[in-house]
Amino acid sequence: MKIVKQSSQEKHKNLEALRKKMEEGGFGELAANIPIEPKGAPKMSEILQQFVAPYLDNISTLRRRKALFSLAAIAWNTVLTAESEKQPILEAVL
């Protein structure tokens, strides 16, 4: 698998597009207030990798690895969601 490094400008453009998509979806104003790259903050991708690290040895395919990261992101985001909104999210995803 070839990894392509994005320029900082491309990365920022892609993150802005993601934020806009989230705003138009169910996240609304919550997404509008998310800082794209807070200075000095750890990268969420690195934290998510640490979160799933104990399970990676049991994953043998790229498809399953992607599924694990998706599930981890859903779990992470659901914890941050208001209690009244958690059940509908879990029902839609799982």
mmCIF file of C-alpha atoms in Angstrom:
data_model
loop_
_atom_site.group_PDB
_atom_site.id
_atom_site.type_symbol
_atom_site.label_atom_id
_atom_site.label_comp_id
_atom_site.label_asym_id
_atom_site.label_seq_id
_atom_site.Cartn_x
_atom_site.Cartn_y
_atom_site.Cartn_z
ATOM 1 C CA MET A 1 0.000 0.000 0.000
ATOM 2 C CA LYS A 2 1.437 3.347 -1.073
ATOM 3 C CA ILE A 3 1.135 6.214 1.384
ATOM 4 C CA VAL A 4 0.836 9.650 -0.170
ATOM 5 C CA LYS A 5 1.827 12.603 1.995
ATOM 6 C CA GLN A 6 -0.516 15.595 1.707
ATOM 7 C CA SER A 7 0.772 19.129 1.714
ATOM 8 C CA SER A 8 -0.306 21.256 4.648
ATOM 9 C CA GLN A 9 -2.525 23.287 2.327
ATOM 10 C CA GLU A 10 -4.226 20.169 0.910
ATOM 11 C CA LYS A 11 -4.739 18.772 4.393
ATOM 12 C CA HIS A 12 -6.318 22.015 5.597
ATOM 13 C CA LYS A 13 -8.586 22.134 2.524
ATOM 14 C CA ASN A 14 -9.710 18.524 3.106
ATOM 15 C CA LEU A 15 -10.356 19.153 6.801
ATOM 16 C CA GLU A 16 -12.422 22.242 5.973
ATOM 17 C CA ALA A 17 -14.462 20.178 3.486
ATOM 18 C CA LEU A 18 -15.034 17.536 6.177
ATOM 19 C CA ARG A 19 -16.125 20.189 8.668
ATOM 20 C CA LYS A 20 -18.593 21.619 6.118
ATOM 21 C CA LYS A 21 -19.996 18.134 5.450
ATOM 22 C CA MET A 22 -20.419 17.575 9.191
ATOM 23 C CA GLU A 23 -22.158 20.945 9.596
ATOM 24 C CA GLU A 24 -24.616 20.059 6.841
ATOM 25 C CA GLY A 25 -25.181 16.647 8.410
ATOM 26 C CA GLY A 26 -26.354 16.080 11.938
ATOM 27 C CA PHE A 27 -23.614 17.981 13.756
ATOM 28 C CA GLY A 28 -24.592 21.555 12.806
ATOM 29 C CA GLU A 29 -23.092 24.248 14.998
ATOM 30 C CA LEU A 30 -21.065 21.721 16.971
ATOM 31 C CA ALA A 31 -18.974 21.014 13.864
ATOM 32 C CA ALA A 32 -18.667 24.718 13.064
ATOM 33 C CA ASN A 33 -16.867 25.301 16.365
ATOM 34 C CA ILE A 34 -14.335 22.479 16.055
ATOM 35 C CA PRO A 35 -10.804 23.837 15.627
ATOM 36 C CA ILE A 36 -9.116 22.268 12.602
ATOM 37 C CA GLU A 37 -5.623 21.910 14.064
ATOM 38 C CA PRO A 38 -5.311 23.347 17.562
ATOM 39 C CA LYS A 39 -1.725 24.432 18.167
ATOM 40 C CA GLY A 40 0.134 22.203 20.600
ATOM 41 C CA ALA A 41 -2.642 19.622 20.759
ATOM 42 C CA PRO A 42 -1.867 15.958 20.065
ATOM 43 C CA LYS A 43 -3.034 14.597 16.729
ATOM 44 C CA MET A 44 -6.296 12.705 17.075
ATOM 45 C CA SER A 45 -5.099 10.101 14.568
ATOM 46 C CA GLU A 46 -2.195 9.245 16.882
ATOM 47 C CA ILE A 47 -4.486 9.021 19.900
ATOM 48 C CA LEU A 48 -6.886 6.781 17.969
ATOM 49 C CA GLN A 49 -3.943 4.535 17.012
ATOM 50 C CA GLN A 50 -3.018 4.207 20.683
ATOM 51 C CA PHE A 51 -6.660 3.449 21.489
ATOM 52 C CA VAL A 52 -6.808 0.477 19.075
ATOM 53 C CA ALA A 53 -3.204 -0.696 19.535
ATOM 54 C CA PRO A 54 -4.094 -3.591 21.896
ATOM 55 C CA TYR A 55 -6.340 -5.082 19.191
ATOM 56 C CA LEU A 56 -4.137 -4.652 16.106
ATOM 57 C CA ASP A 57 -2.206 -7.901 16.557
ATOM 58 C CA ASN A 58 -5.437 -9.826 16.017
ATOM 59 C CA ILE A 59 -6.247 -8.033 12.747
ATOM 60 C CA SER A 60 -4.912 -9.695 9.609
ATOM 61 C CA THR A 61 -6.450 -7.734 6.719
ATOM 62 C CA LEU A 62 -6.659 -4.100 5.684
ATOM 63 C CA ARG A 63 -10.456 -4.348 5.529
ATOM 64 C CA ARG A 64 -10.663 -5.497 9.141
ATOM 65 C CA ARG A 65 -8.161 -2.856 10.225
ATOM 66 C CA LYS A 66 -10.320 -0.154 8.633
ATOM 67 C CA ALA A 67 -13.388 -1.616 10.356
ATOM 68 C CA LEU A 68 -11.584 -1.536 13.712
ATOM 69 C CA PHE A 69 -10.602 2.114 13.260
ATOM 70 C CA SER A 70 -14.154 2.984 12.175
ATOM 71 C CA LEU A 71 -15.631 1.294 15.222
ATOM 72 C CA ALA A 72 -13.100 3.032 17.466
ATOM 73 C CA ALA A 73 -13.972 6.432 15.967
ATOM 74 C CA ILE A 74 -17.691 5.757 16.438
ATOM 75 C CA ALA A 75 -17.121 4.748 20.064
ATOM 76 C CA TRP A 76 -14.925 7.801 20.657
ATOM 77 C CA ASN A 77 -17.430 10.222 19.121
ATOM 78 C CA THR A 78 -20.429 8.631 20.823
ATOM 79 C CA VAL A 79 -18.848 9.155 24.237
ATOM 80 C CA LEU A 80 -18.594 12.868 23.419
ATOM 81 C CA THR A 81 -22.239 13.077 22.325
ATOM 82 C CA ALA A 82 -25.077 14.267 24.552
ATOM 83 C CA GLU A 83 -26.741 11.398 26.412
ATOM 84 C CA SER A 84 -30.079 11.954 24.649
ATOM 85 C CA GLU A 85 -28.421 11.578 21.227
ATOM 86 C CA LYS A 86 -26.369 8.427 21.888
ATOM 87 C CA GLN A 87 -29.022 5.762 21.346
ATOM 88 C CA PRO A 88 -30.106 6.978 17.868
ATOM 89 C CA ILE A 89 -26.465 7.144 16.751
ATOM 90 C CA LEU A 90 -25.713 3.636 17.992
ATOM 91 C CA GLU A 91 -28.867 2.238 16.384
ATOM 92 C CA ALA A 92 -28.005 3.861 13.049
ATOM 93 C CA VAL A 93 -24.411 2.651 13.044
ATOM 94 C CA LEU A 94 -24.634 -0.760 14.647
#
